[in-house]
Each structure stands twice: as C-alpha cells, then as structure tokens.
GROMACS .gro file of C-alpha atoms in nm:
model
  496
    1UNK     CA    1   1.735  -1.566   2.795
    2UNK     CA    2   1.671  -1.757   2.476
    3UNK     CA    3   1.388  -1.520   2.383
    4UNK     CA    4   1.616  -1.219   2.441
    5UNK     CA    5   1.884  -1.375   2.223
    6UNK     CA    6   1.626  -1.423   1.950
    7UNK     CA    7   1.521  -1.058   1.971
    8UNK     CA    8   1.883  -0.947   1.941
    9UNK     CA    9   1.966  -1.179   1.652
   10UNK     CA   10   2.157  -0.983   1.383
   11UNK     CA   11   1.915  -1.082   1.106
   12UNK     CA   12   1.612  -0.969   1.307
   13UNK     CA   13   1.781  -0.642   1.399
   14UNK     CA   14   1.887  -0.594   1.039
   15UNK     CA   15   1.534  -0.637   0.905
   16UNK     CA   16   1.395  -0.412   1.178
   17UNK     CA   17   1.647  -0.141   1.095
   18UNK     CA   18   1.554  -0.169   0.730
   19UNK     CA   19   1.177  -0.153   0.785
   20UNK     CA   20   1.133   0.110   1.057
   21UNK     CA   21   1.205   0.423   0.845
   22UNK     CA   22   1.003   0.287   0.551
   23UNK     CA   23   0.715   0.197   0.783
   24UNK     CA   24   0.698   0.553   0.917
   25UNK     CA   25   0.707   0.695   0.564
   26UNK     CA   26   0.431   0.457   0.454
   27UNK     CA   27   0.213   0.543   0.755
   28UNK     CA   28   0.244   0.915   0.681
   29UNK     CA   29   0.113   0.851   0.328
   30UNK     CA   30  -0.226   0.764   0.475
   31UNK     CA   31  -0.483   1.020   0.346
   32UNK     CA   32  -0.552   1.145   0.699
   33UNK     CA   33  -0.187   1.233   0.762
   34UNK     CA   34  -0.117   1.357   0.411
   35UNK     CA   35  -0.331   1.665   0.472
   36UNK     CA   36  -0.075   1.779   0.730
   37UNK     CA   37   0.224   1.961   0.579
   38UNK     CA   38   0.443   1.831   0.859
   39UNK     CA   39   0.401   1.474   0.736
   40UNK     CA   40   0.557   1.567   0.402
   41UNK     CA   41   0.854   1.724   0.581
   42UNK     CA   42   0.899   1.416   0.799
   43UNK     CA   43   0.878   1.181   0.501
   44UNK     CA   44   1.143   1.380   0.315
   45UNK     CA   45   1.370   1.398   0.619
   46UNK     CA   46   1.353   1.019   0.655
   47UNK     CA   47   1.493   0.961   0.305
   48UNK     CA   48   1.865   0.971   0.401
   49UNK     CA   49   1.796   0.770   0.717
   50UNK     CA   50   1.612   0.499   0.523
   51UNK     CA   51   1.885   0.483   0.257
   52UNK     CA   52   2.164   0.460   0.514
   53UNK     CA   53   1.981   0.193   0.712
   54UNK     CA   54   1.918  -0.011   0.396
   55UNK     CA   55   2.291  -0.038   0.323
   56UNK     CA   56   2.414  -0.052   0.684
   57UNK     CA   57   2.185  -0.344   0.768
   58UNK     CA   58   2.263  -0.537   0.448
   59UNK     CA   59   2.558  -0.732   0.600
   60UNK     CA   60   2.340  -0.824   0.898
   61UNK     CA   61   2.070  -0.966   0.670
   62UNK     CA   62   2.299  -1.184   0.457
   63UNK     CA   63   2.301  -1.562   0.471
   64UNK     CA   64   2.643  -1.714   0.529
   65UNK     CA   65   2.861  -1.854   0.388
   66UNK     CA   66   2.827  -1.618   0.094
   67UNK     CA   67   2.968  -1.863  -0.159
   68UNK     CA   68   2.688  -2.112  -0.086
   69UNK     CA   69   2.393  -1.870  -0.073
   70UNK     CA   70   2.412  -1.659  -0.385
   71UNK     CA   71   2.049  -1.673  -0.501
   72UNK     CA   72   1.903  -1.645  -0.151
   73UNK     CA   73   2.108  -1.333  -0.084
   74UNK     CA   74   2.049  -1.202  -0.437
   75UNK     CA   75   1.669  -1.225  -0.402
   76UNK     CA   76   1.615  -1.148  -0.034
   77UNK     CA   77   1.906  -0.917   0.051
   78UNK     CA   78   2.058  -0.736  -0.247
   79UNK     CA   79   1.739  -0.676  -0.446
   80UNK     CA   80   1.550  -0.589  -0.128
   81UNK     CA   81   1.819  -0.334  -0.039
   82UNK     CA   82   1.790  -0.174  -0.383
   83UNK     CA   83   1.410  -0.174  -0.370
   84UNK     CA   84   1.406  -0.026  -0.018
   85UNK     CA   85   1.641   0.251  -0.129
   86UNK     CA   86   1.410   0.340  -0.417
   87UNK     CA   87   1.103   0.322  -0.193
   88UNK     CA   88   1.264   0.572   0.044
   89UNK     CA   89   1.271   0.829  -0.236
   90UNK     CA   90   0.930   0.731  -0.373
   91UNK     CA   91   0.756   0.752  -0.035
   92UNK     CA   92   0.946   1.063   0.068
   93UNK     CA   93   0.881   1.265  -0.248
   94UNK     CA   94   0.531   1.145  -0.335
   95UNK     CA   95   0.256   1.406  -0.339
   96UNK     CA   96  -0.111   1.342  -0.394
   97UNK     CA   97  -0.337   1.044  -0.329
   98UNK     CA   98  -0.204   0.692  -0.292
   99UNK     CA   99  -0.509   0.471  -0.330
  100UNK     CA  100  -0.574   0.374  -0.690
  101UNK     CA  101  -0.823   0.150  -0.870
  102UNK     CA  102  -0.878  -0.201  -0.747
  103UNK     CA  103  -0.743  -0.498  -0.940
  104UNK     CA  104  -0.993  -0.583  -1.210
  105UNK     CA  105  -1.170  -0.915  -1.204
  106UNK     CA  106  -1.182  -0.959  -1.580
  107UNK     CA  107  -0.876  -1.035  -1.788
  108UNK     CA  108  -0.716  -0.738  -1.960
  109UNK     CA  109  -0.729  -0.786  -2.335
  110UNK     CA  110  -0.465  -0.606  -2.539
  111UNK     CA  111  -0.429  -0.545  -2.906
  112UNK     CA  112  -0.101  -0.595  -3.085
  113UNK     CA  113  -0.028  -0.224  -3.073
  114UNK     CA  114  -0.090  -0.206  -2.698
  115UNK     CA  115   0.145  -0.497  -2.642
  116UNK     CA  116   0.432  -0.297  -2.785
  117UNK     CA  117   0.626  -0.121  -2.513
  118UNK     CA  118   0.777   0.216  -2.592
  119UNK     CA  119   1.123   0.290  -2.469
  120UNK     CA  120   1.042   0.652  -2.399
  121UNK     CA  121   1.052   0.741  -2.030
  122UNK     CA  122   0.802   1.014  -2.113
  123UNK     CA  123   0.568   0.744  -2.237
  124UNK     CA  124   0.639   0.538  -1.928
  125UNK     CA  125   0.527   0.829  -1.711
  126UNK     CA  126   0.219   0.884  -1.923
  127UNK     CA  127   0.137   0.515  -1.920
  128UNK     CA  128   0.117   0.516  -1.542
  129UNK     CA  129  -0.147   0.789  -1.533
  130UNK     CA  130  -0.326   0.656  -1.842
  131UNK     CA  131  -0.325   0.305  -1.701
  132UNK     CA  132  -0.472   0.431  -1.374
  133UNK     CA  133  -0.746   0.622  -1.555
  134UNK     CA  134  -0.834   0.335  -1.789
  135UNK     CA  135  -0.831   0.082  -1.509
  136UNK     CA  136  -1.056   0.304  -1.300
  137UNK     CA  137  -1.302   0.336  -1.589
  138UNK     CA  138  -1.310  -0.039  -1.641
  139UNK     CA  139  -1.349  -0.095  -1.269
  140UNK     CA  140  -1.641   0.147  -1.253
  141UNK     CA  141  -1.804  -0.013  -1.557
  142UNK     CA  142  -1.765  -0.354  -1.402
  143UNK     CA  143  -1.916  -0.230  -1.077
  144UNK     CA  144  -2.218  -0.081  -1.253
  145UNK     CA  145  -2.273  -0.407  -1.443
  146UNK     CA  146  -2.248  -0.645  -1.151
  147UNK     CA  147  -2.402  -0.413  -0.896
  148UNK     CA  148  -2.120  -0.460  -0.651
  149UNK     CA  149  -1.760  -0.357  -0.597
  150UNK     CA  150  -1.503  -0.624  -0.519
  151UNK     CA  151  -1.167  -0.535  -0.365
  152UNK     CA  152  -0.878  -0.731  -0.222
  153UNK     CA  153  -0.638  -0.517  -0.026
  154UNK     CA  154  -0.496  -0.597   0.314
  155UNK     CA  155  -0.559  -0.242   0.431
  156UNK     CA  156  -0.921  -0.285   0.507
  157UNK     CA  157  -1.051  -0.129   0.188
  158UNK     CA  158  -1.410  -0.147   0.301
  159UNK     CA  159  -1.640   0.104   0.139
  160UNK     CA  160  -1.693   0.281   0.470
  161UNK     CA  161  -1.320   0.315   0.533
  162UNK     CA  162  -1.252   0.438   0.181
  163UNK     CA  163  -1.527   0.697   0.201
  164UNK     CA  164  -1.402   0.826   0.533
  165UNK     CA  165  -1.041   0.843   0.421
  166UNK     CA  166  -1.077   0.917   0.051
  167UNK     CA  167  -0.810   1.168  -0.052
  168UNK     CA  168  -1.069   1.341  -0.271
  169UNK     CA  169  -1.284   1.435   0.027
  170UNK     CA  170  -1.256   1.755   0.220
  171UNK     CA  171  -1.022   1.770   0.514
  172UNK     CA  172  -1.300   1.781   0.771
  173UNK     CA  173  -1.437   1.453   0.636
  174UNK     CA  174  -1.112   1.265   0.694
  175UNK     CA  175  -1.123   1.055   1.007
  176UNK     CA  176  -0.814   0.955   1.201
  177UNK     CA  177  -0.749   0.587   1.132
  178UNK     CA  178  -0.748   0.335   1.411
  179UNK     CA  179  -0.427   0.151   1.490
  180UNK     CA  180  -0.552  -0.157   1.311
  181UNK     CA  181  -0.653   0.035   0.999
  182UNK     CA  182  -0.315   0.211   0.990
  183UNK     CA  183  -0.132  -0.122   1.026
  184UNK     CA  184  -0.335  -0.267   0.739
  185UNK     CA  185  -0.260   0.037   0.524
  186UNK     CA  186   0.115   0.015   0.591
  187UNK     CA  187   0.129  -0.360   0.523
  188UNK     CA  188  -0.069  -0.319   0.203
  189UNK     CA  189   0.156  -0.038   0.080
  190UNK     CA  190   0.483  -0.213   0.167
  191UNK     CA  191   0.378  -0.549   0.023
  192UNK     CA  192   0.165  -0.428  -0.267
  193UNK     CA  193   0.296  -0.623  -0.568
  194UNK     CA  194   0.445  -0.374  -0.814
  195UNK     CA  195   0.229  -0.092  -0.680
  196UNK     CA  196  -0.096  -0.249  -0.797
  197UNK     CA  197  -0.400  -0.063  -0.663
  198UNK     CA  198  -0.183   0.246  -0.613
  199UNK     CA  199  -0.199   0.567  -0.816
  200UNK     CA  200   0.138   0.472  -0.968
  201UNK     CA  201   0.020   0.128  -1.081
  202UNK     CA  202   0.173   0.022  -1.414
  203UNK     CA  203  -0.023   0.037  -1.736
  204UNK     CA  204  -0.234  -0.278  -1.793
  205UNK     CA  205  -0.018  -0.360  -2.097
  206UNK     CA  206   0.281  -0.406  -1.866
  207UNK     CA  207   0.129  -0.658  -1.624
  208UNK     CA  208   0.004  -0.995  -1.745
  209UNK     CA  209  -0.302  -1.045  -1.527
  210UNK     CA  210  -0.422  -1.399  -1.475
  211UNK     CA  211  -0.768  -1.513  -1.568
  212UNK     CA  212  -0.995  -1.527  -1.263
  213UNK     CA  213  -0.911  -1.842  -1.069
  214UNK     CA  214  -0.987  -1.975  -0.724
  215UNK     CA  215  -0.742  -1.934  -0.440
  216UNK     CA  216  -0.688  -2.310  -0.417
  217UNK     CA  217  -0.602  -2.325  -0.789
  218UNK     CA  218  -0.362  -2.035  -0.749
  219UNK     CA  219  -0.182  -2.198  -0.456
  220UNK     CA  220  -0.176  -2.558  -0.580
  221UNK     CA  221  -0.125  -2.511  -0.954
  222UNK     CA  222   0.011  -2.161  -1.014
  223UNK     CA  223   0.240  -2.154  -0.710
  224UNK     CA  224   0.335  -2.499  -0.577
  225UNK     CA  225   0.300  -2.671  -0.914
  226UNK     CA  226   0.494  -2.397  -1.089
  227UNK     CA  227   0.767  -2.413  -0.825
  228UNK     CA  228   0.803  -2.787  -0.890
  229UNK     CA  229   0.835  -2.732  -1.267
  230UNK     CA  230   1.079  -2.444  -1.223
  231UNK     CA  231   1.282  -2.652  -0.981
  232UNK     CA  232   1.308  -2.935  -1.233
  233UNK     CA  233   1.393  -2.702  -1.521
  234UNK     CA  234   1.647  -2.504  -1.320
  235UNK     CA  235   1.812  -2.820  -1.191
  236UNK     CA  236   1.848  -2.961  -1.543
  237UNK     CA  237   2.005  -2.635  -1.661
  238UNK     CA  238   2.233  -2.637  -1.358
  239UNK     CA  239   2.340  -2.997  -1.428
  240UNK     CA  240   2.415  -2.919  -1.794
  241UNK     CA  241   2.608  -2.607  -1.706
  242UNK     CA  242   2.801  -2.792  -1.436
  243UNK     CA  243   2.925  -3.048  -1.687
  244UNK     CA  244   3.021  -2.773  -1.932
  245UNK     CA  245   3.173  -2.564  -1.655
  246UNK     CA  246   3.413  -2.844  -1.563
  247UNK     CA  247   3.495  -2.952  -1.916
  248UNK     CA  248   3.814  -2.799  -2.060
  249UNK     CA  249   3.626  -2.702  -2.378
  250UNK     CA  250   3.291  -2.622  -2.221
  251UNK     CA  251   2.971  -2.707  -2.408
  252UNK     CA  252   3.166  -2.744  -2.728
  253UNK     CA  253   3.371  -3.023  -2.574
  254UNK     CA  254   3.061  -3.200  -2.446
  255UNK     CA  255   2.899  -3.185  -2.791
  256UNK     CA  256   3.214  -3.329  -2.948
  257UNK     CA  257   3.238  -3.605  -2.689
  258UNK     CA  258   2.873  -3.707  -2.728
  259UNK     CA  259   2.835  -3.677  -3.105
  260UNK     CA  260   3.191  -3.739  -3.222
  261UNK     CA  261   3.182  -3.434  -3.451
  262UNK     CA  262   3.503  -3.302  -3.597
  263UNK     CA  263   3.632  -2.952  -3.530
  264UNK     CA  264   3.385  -2.684  -3.634
  265UNK     CA  265   3.433  -2.313  -3.574
  266UNK     CA  266   3.060  -2.248  -3.625
  267UNK     CA  267   2.951  -2.503  -3.364
  268UNK     CA  268   3.223  -2.381  -3.130
  269UNK     CA  269   3.094  -2.024  -3.158
  270UNK     CA  270   2.733  -2.109  -3.077
  271UNK     CA  271   2.823  -2.367  -2.813
  272UNK     CA  272   3.015  -2.097  -2.628
  273UNK     CA  273   2.684  -1.948  -2.521
  274UNK     CA  274   2.550  -2.273  -2.376
  275UNK     CA  275   2.688  -2.219  -2.027
  276UNK     CA  276   2.573  -1.856  -2.026
  277UNK     CA  277   2.222  -1.961  -2.125
  278UNK     CA  278   2.203  -2.221  -1.848
  279UNK     CA  279   2.336  -1.980  -1.586
  280UNK     CA  280   2.074  -1.726  -1.691
  281UNK     CA  281   1.806  -1.994  -1.667
  282UNK     CA  282   1.922  -2.084  -1.314
  283UNK     CA  283   1.897  -1.720  -1.209
  284UNK     CA  284   1.554  -1.676  -1.369
  285UNK     CA  285   1.410  -1.987  -1.204
  286UNK     CA  286   1.564  -1.880  -0.873
  287UNK     CA  287   1.387  -1.543  -0.891
  288UNK     CA  288   1.058  -1.711  -0.980
  289UNK     CA  289   1.092  -1.952  -0.687
  290UNK     CA  290   1.166  -1.663  -0.451
  291UNK     CA  291   0.857  -1.479  -0.577
  292UNK     CA  292   0.645  -1.790  -0.524
  293UNK     CA  293   0.773  -1.805  -0.168
  294UNK     CA  294   0.663  -1.445  -0.109
  295UNK     CA  295   0.319  -1.522  -0.253
  296UNK     CA  296   0.284  -1.814  -0.013
  297UNK     CA  297   0.392  -1.589   0.274
  298UNK     CA  298   0.121  -1.335   0.193
  299UNK     CA  299  -0.136  -1.611   0.151
  300UNK     CA  300  -0.054  -1.736   0.500
  301UNK     CA  301  -0.063  -1.379   0.630
  302UNK     CA  302  -0.414  -1.337   0.492
  303UNK     CA  303  -0.534  -1.678   0.608
  304UNK     CA  304  -0.386  -1.671   0.957
  305UNK     CA  305  -0.452  -1.301   1.006
  306UNK     CA  306  -0.822  -1.331   0.932
  307UNK     CA  307  -0.851  -1.618   1.180
  308UNK     CA  308  -0.639  -1.512   1.476
  309UNK     CA  309  -0.575  -1.137   1.464
  310UNK     CA  310  -0.813  -0.888   1.627
  311UNK     CA  311  -1.087  -0.766   1.394
  312UNK     CA  312  -0.936  -0.418   1.367
  313UNK     CA  313  -0.597  -0.565   1.265
  314UNK     CA  314  -0.698  -0.856   1.042
  315UNK     CA  315  -0.737  -0.820   0.664
  316UNK     CA  316  -1.099  -0.737   0.587
  317UNK     CA  317  -1.101  -0.902   0.245
  318UNK     CA  318  -0.993  -1.256   0.152
  319UNK     CA  319  -0.682  -1.336  -0.048
  320UNK     CA  320  -0.720  -1.241  -0.415
  321UNK     CA  321  -0.491  -1.407  -0.675
  322UNK     CA  322  -0.551  -1.116  -0.914
  323UNK     CA  323  -0.313  -0.906  -0.706
  324UNK     CA  324  -0.030  -1.152  -0.776
  325UNK     CA  325   0.032  -1.160  -1.152
  326UNK     CA  326   0.329  -1.352  -1.291
  327UNK     CA  327   0.666  -1.212  -1.190
  328UNK     CA  328   0.768  -1.152  -1.552
  329UNK     CA  329   0.532  -1.099  -1.843
  330UNK     CA  330   0.662  -1.385  -2.061
  331UNK     CA  331   0.994  -1.223  -2.156
  332UNK     CA  332   1.080  -1.522  -2.377
  333UNK     CA  333   0.803  -1.411  -2.616
  334UNK     CA  334   0.959  -1.068  -2.666
  335UNK     CA  335   1.010  -0.959  -3.025
  336UNK     CA  336   1.228  -0.655  -2.955
  337UNK     CA  337   1.474  -0.539  -2.693
  338UNK     CA  338   1.231  -0.265  -2.589
  339UNK     CA  339   0.957  -0.521  -2.527
  340UNK     CA  340   1.191  -0.755  -2.340
  341UNK     CA  341   1.303  -0.490  -2.092
  342UNK     CA  342   0.996  -0.268  -2.081
  343UNK     CA  343   0.724  -0.529  -2.055
  344UNK     CA  344   0.923  -0.837  -1.962
  345UNK     CA  345   1.221  -0.837  -1.731
  346UNK     CA  346   1.185  -0.485  -1.591
  347UNK     CA  347   0.815  -0.522  -1.515
  348UNK     CA  348   0.910  -0.614  -1.158
  349UNK     CA  349   1.103  -0.293  -1.076
  350UNK     CA  350   0.945  -0.064  -1.334
  351UNK     CA  351   0.835   0.197  -1.081
  352UNK     CA  352   1.179   0.207  -0.916
  353UNK     CA  353   1.367   0.241  -1.244
  354UNK     CA  354   1.128   0.504  -1.377
  355UNK     CA  355   1.113   0.718  -1.064
  356UNK     CA  356   1.478   0.696  -0.959
  357UNK     CA  357   1.647   0.648  -1.296
  358UNK     CA  358   1.447   0.768  -1.596
  359UNK     CA  359   1.279   1.072  -1.439
  360UNK     CA  360   1.594   1.238  -1.296
  361UNK     CA  361   1.784   1.191  -1.623
  362UNK     CA  362   1.484   1.308  -1.826
  363UNK     CA  363   1.442   1.623  -1.616
  364UNK     CA  364   1.815   1.695  -1.615
  365UNK     CA  365   1.824   1.690  -1.995
  366UNK     CA  366   1.522   1.922  -2.001
  367UNK     CA  367   1.690   2.164  -1.758
  368UNK     CA  368   1.999   2.173  -1.979
  369UNK     CA  369   1.783   2.279  -2.272
  370UNK     CA  370   1.802   1.964  -2.484
  371UNK     CA  371   1.520   1.869  -2.719
  372UNK     CA  372   1.256   1.606  -2.659
  373UNK     CA  373   1.445   1.332  -2.839
  374UNK     CA  374   1.754   1.386  -2.624
  375UNK     CA  375   1.537   1.400  -2.314
  376UNK     CA  376   1.379   1.065  -2.401
  377UNK     CA  377   1.716   0.910  -2.475
  378UNK     CA  378   1.852   1.046  -2.146
  379UNK     CA  379   1.561   0.894  -1.957
  380UNK     CA  380   1.620   0.560  -2.124
  381UNK     CA  381   1.990   0.569  -2.040
  382UNK     CA  382   1.911   0.669  -1.682
  383UNK     CA  383   1.672   0.377  -1.632
  384UNK     CA  384   1.908   0.122  -1.787
  385UNK     CA  385   2.210   0.257  -1.598
  386UNK     CA  386   2.022   0.227  -1.269
  387UNK     CA  387   1.922  -0.128  -1.361
  388UNK     CA  388   2.283  -0.213  -1.439
  389UNK     CA  389   2.391  -0.058  -1.111
  390UNK     CA  390   2.128  -0.263  -0.929
  391UNK     CA  391   2.251  -0.590  -1.081
  392UNK     CA  392   2.616  -0.493  -1.033
  393UNK     CA  393   2.558  -0.415  -0.667
  394UNK     CA  394   2.351  -0.730  -0.624
  395UNK     CA  395   2.638  -0.948  -0.747
  396UNK     CA  396   2.920  -0.755  -0.580
  397UNK     CA  397   2.750  -0.741  -0.240
  398UNK     CA  398   2.696  -1.117  -0.211
  399UNK     CA  399   3.039  -1.242  -0.310
  400UNK     CA  400   3.391  -1.227  -0.175
  401UNK     CA  401   3.520  -1.219  -0.531
  402UNK     CA  402   3.604  -0.901  -0.720
  403UNK     CA  403   3.361  -0.807  -0.994
  404UNK     CA  404   3.401  -0.587  -1.298
  405UNK     CA  405   3.183  -0.342  -1.492
  406UNK     CA  406   3.061  -0.606  -1.738
  407UNK     CA  407   2.704  -0.598  -1.611
  408UNK     CA  408   2.668  -0.219  -1.634
  409UNK     CA  409   2.819  -0.230  -1.983
  410UNK     CA  410   2.561  -0.493  -2.077
  411UNK     CA  411   2.268  -0.274  -1.975
  412UNK     CA  412   2.407   0.035  -2.146
  413UNK     CA  413   2.462  -0.166  -2.465
  414UNK     CA  414   2.102  -0.284  -2.445
  415UNK     CA  415   1.992   0.079  -2.407
  416UNK     CA  416   2.175   0.169  -2.728
  417UNK     CA  417   2.005  -0.116  -2.913
  418UNK     CA  418   1.667   0.000  -2.779
  419UNK     CA  419   1.735   0.351  -2.905
  420UNK     CA  420   1.830   0.211  -3.247
  421UNK     CA  421   1.506   0.010  -3.253
  422UNK     CA  422   1.309   0.324  -3.183
  423UNK     CA  423   1.482   0.514  -3.464
  424UNK     CA  424   1.434   0.230  -3.712
  425UNK     CA  425   1.063   0.195  -3.639
  426UNK     CA  426   1.014   0.572  -3.643
  427UNK     CA  427   1.188   0.646  -3.973
  428UNK     CA  428   1.133   0.322  -4.167
  429UNK     CA  429   0.858   0.067  -4.223
  430UNK     CA  430   1.058  -0.203  -4.048
  431UNK     CA  431   0.887  -0.357  -3.746
  432UNK     CA  432   1.043  -0.596  -3.498
  433UNK     CA  433   0.810  -0.896  -3.485
  434UNK     CA  434   0.792  -1.264  -3.563
  435UNK     CA  435   1.088  -1.498  -3.573
  436UNK     CA  436   1.324  -1.223  -3.691
  437UNK     CA  437   1.231  -1.009  -3.393
  438UNK     CA  438   1.305  -1.302  -3.162
  439UNK     CA  439   1.643  -1.364  -3.326
  440UNK     CA  440   1.725  -0.993  -3.306
  441UNK     CA  441   1.630  -0.969  -2.938
  442UNK     CA  442   1.792  -1.281  -2.798
  443UNK     CA  443   2.089  -1.259  -3.031
  444UNK     CA  444   2.186  -0.926  -2.879
  445UNK     CA  445   2.096  -1.042  -2.527
  446UNK     CA  446   2.319  -1.349  -2.551
  447UNK     CA  447   2.604  -1.163  -2.720
  448UNK     CA  448   2.609  -0.866  -2.483
  449UNK     CA  449   2.516  -1.069  -2.175
  450UNK     CA  450   2.780  -1.342  -2.204
  451UNK     CA  451   3.060  -1.154  -2.017
  452UNK     CA  452   2.831  -1.074  -1.724
  453UNK     CA  453   2.682  -1.424  -1.706
  454UNK     CA  454   3.026  -1.580  -1.727
  455UNK     CA  455   3.120  -1.356  -1.436
  456UNK     CA  456   2.838  -1.511  -1.236
  457UNK     CA  457   2.977  -1.854  -1.319
  458UNK     CA  458   3.338  -1.776  -1.231
  459UNK     CA  459   3.369  -1.467  -1.015
  460UNK     CA  460   3.090  -1.601  -0.796
  461UNK     CA  461   3.094  -1.962  -0.686
  462UNK     CA  462   2.888  -2.131  -0.954
  463UNK     CA  463   2.727  -2.396  -0.739
  464UNK     CA  464   2.563  -2.134  -0.518
  465UNK     CA  465   2.321  -2.067  -0.805
  466UNK     CA  466   2.143  -2.382  -0.690
  467UNK     CA  467   2.077  -2.284  -0.329
  468UNK     CA  468   1.709  -2.204  -0.378
  469UNK     CA  469   1.665  -2.523  -0.580
  470UNK     CA  470   1.812  -2.736  -0.303
  471UNK     CA  471   1.557  -2.587  -0.063
  472UNK     CA  472   1.280  -2.686  -0.303
  473UNK     CA  473   1.443  -3.026  -0.347
  474UNK     CA  474   1.422  -3.085   0.027
  475UNK     CA  475   1.054  -2.992   0.024
  476UNK     CA  476   0.982  -3.234  -0.263
  477UNK     CA  477   1.177  -3.530  -0.133
  478UNK     CA  478   1.521  -3.438  -0.005
  479UNK     CA  479   1.723  -3.404  -0.325
  480UNK     CA  480   1.966  -3.138  -0.205
  481UNK     CA  481   2.248  -3.379  -0.119
  482UNK     CA  482   2.220  -3.550  -0.456
  483UNK     CA  483   2.237  -3.212  -0.628
  484UNK     CA  484   2.543  -3.089  -0.445
  485UNK     CA  485   2.887  -3.071  -0.597
  486UNK     CA  486   2.882  -3.377  -0.821
  487UNK     CA  487   3.148  -3.281  -1.073
  488UNK     CA  488   3.501  -3.246  -0.948
  489UNK     CA  489   3.713  -2.949  -1.055
  490UNK     CA  490   3.914  -2.981  -1.373
  491UNK     CA  491   4.259  -2.835  -1.402
  492UNK     CA  492   4.248  -2.490  -1.552
  493UNK     CA  493   3.886  -2.433  -1.449
  494UNK     CA  494   3.753  -2.221  -1.167
  495UNK     CA  495   3.761  -2.391  -0.830
  496UNK     CA  496   3.740  -2.301  -0.464
   0.00000   0.00000   0.00000
C-alpha cells in the first residue's frame, strides 16, 4: 500500500507526465529511427502534447507552501517547465544528425575579438554551425596527435556504436539500437548540458570550458567547495538585504545609522539600489547552487550506474567534468550589454532563446520583406522578449501575489540598449571595454532591473529567496533555523 501511494504521489506523476512525451521525441531522434519519415511525423505530433503536459503538470511539481519555496520552485519547476516547452519544439522540428563533436580535452583559448558576442540572431545561428565545425576540427587534430579518441557521453558513445549508428552512413548500415543503448541515448540527450556534444552545441566562445581536472577535484573543489562559498556569499547578501528591507529608509537608512552621515541626495540615490543588488545576488547564488545539485546528481548517476546497472544500460564512459562547464560564463566581467546577455547570463538557455525566440522573429521579418538590419533587430527582440516571458512566468507561477510587466519591460529595454551598442560600434570607433564598459553595462542593468528585482522582494515573499541556502546550511552544520526570519516586520514595510 505504501509503495502504491508512492507511485501515485502527485510530484512523481507530475514529473512522469512532463518527461514521457519528451522521452519519446528524444528516442525518435536516434539515427536509426530518424531515417524513417514516420518518426518525424510522430515527433511533430507530440509537440502540443508535450507543451500541454509541461504546463498541466507544473502545479503538481511545485513545492508548498509557495511563499517559502521560491528558489526551489524557480529552479526546478518554472525554469524546467519553460525549458521542456522549448525542447518540445526543438526535438519535434529538428532535422538532420544529432550527434556532434565530443567535448575537447584542451582548454579553448579565445582572442579578444572572439570573446565579443554579437547581438545578431543571424550570427548566433552561424556561430552554432561554425562552432560545431571548429570543434570537430580541433577534436580530430587532438585525436591524430594523441592517437586515441576520448569521449564522455552517457549514451554509450563507443566507437563501434557510433560507427553502426552514424547519421552519415547509409541506411542499410544503421543497426537497430538495443534497449540499453536507446536508454543511454535518451538520457544523454535530455541531460546534455546546454546541448554540448550535439550538432547545435554553442560556439566555443560562449561556453567557458574548465581546464582539464580530475573528477575528485571537480566534485570536492568546483562543486562542493563552490557551493559552500556561494552559500556564504548568498547568506551575507540575504542578511544585508533583510536589514534594509525592514528599515523604513532601506539601505540609505542603514548607512546613515552606521556612519552618522547627514542627508545626501547622491548617497540616497545610489543606496536605493543596494537591496536590488542583494536580491539579485541571492537569485544568482540560488541558481548556481541548483546547478551544482544537478551536477552531483549526474555524477551519482554515472558512478552508481556503472557499478550496479546491467552492462547494456550502464554508461560506457566515466564521468567527465569537461561536459559540465560553469553555469554562467563570468557575467560580472562583461563589458557590454551584448556580452552580458549573449555570453554571460543567457549562455544557459541560449539554444532555447535562439530556436524559439530569435529564429521565428527573424524569419517573420524576412517574410514581410524587411531588410537584413530589421531582421537582425527582430531576432534580437524576439530572443529578449522570450527571455522576459520566461522570467515573468517563472515569478508569476510560483507566487500567490500578483505580478506586473516590469520584468518583460526590463528585457525589452536591455534589447534596445544592445541594439544601440551595435549601432555605435558599427558606425563609430567607440568600443565598449574596460572600466567604462563595466559602468555602462551594470549601470543600465541596475537602473532597468530595479523595478523587477524590487518586485521579487515585495510581490514575492522575500525570505523565500533563502530556501536553497537553508538546505545547504543544514548540510554544512544546521544553520537553517538561525537564518530564518530574524528581523521583525516594520510598519509600512511588506509583511505576511
């Protein structure tokens, strides 16, 4: 009876309903099934089913109460729902081979020009194919030098399997995959970080690959150690923002109380962004902690799977840290808005935003007869609008509070700034770099982002931003109770 109740648990049913259509689509992308026209029809017909199931099962997958689980639901429910919706279209409409070059073992070195990220969706599309070609060349060169080919996918990317099921081979050479091989292929495709090792893998300039390190170093230092640092940093930001959040004059009042400064309109202006900055830091560290948790999950899947699963089901290659680059490519080092979004923050969902946002808008402008510049601008607006919609949905779907359009406005304003950057660099000798580029980028981000971040601190229960940090606190010594609602509500401030 207890086992049956577990099988019928709403969360389990919700995740099953979300994954089943996507799993079928992913399985039909195997080279053996791709040669059949029927598989393409089935994949396309599953698009509406997968989209409907993604949104219908979202309430079943949420952690309750909503006001205490914002970041958990934001990372593992809302963003997953958005990503699954995009995957339904990507898997359903994809034509051609899926398997791409393996993750390289050497670090990708980029020049200053390559580090610059163009805002053009046309360039984004080109960069995917160019990146695949360049990566394949480097992979082949590396193989010829070392005399061996190293790969790290969960799909059983053995040379024999790849030869038998290579999409470049003739149809009669394709061999029907075993159940275990198909399971490995589906798991690899569904869990492949950012589409690495797929034909649609991002350009190497987008992903900050780590230097070759051992698995133990990756787990102990880059994952667990980083989680500890992020937990400490996020908790400090949360504590500062909590004090400001409950002070009648916010950060400005705290600065006056601590320093005894007299009234200053300049300090008051800049201090007004203190709470917004700390809330943003809490959200960033929460996303990083969630990503670290997923990396640990896949590490355990590799380790346990290779030990206990049948040979045909278990991963054939050991865990490779190269397939798990940092979640964001150091967005704090961005020198322009285009670099921040293109190579920094949006690196995680780049494929989704390009395929489902930039491409449709780009093609629509082309169909209407607009020139290339308008087409590029349309693609940019489409990608940023979809990103704003993603964040707006993510916040609205995990809170009982009403939300406004501030977040979508923020992303569209950023798109306008990115277009202006492109025009300035194209028609003048001005380049966004150095300290002035940093001031330009984060000045606009803080100014445009303040209404949306303040919404996260008021429209959504502020303390729920700490939920992932309290979980980490328990793991590192049981600090969650000490971190809970320390500051009492102040009259005139938001309170439950």
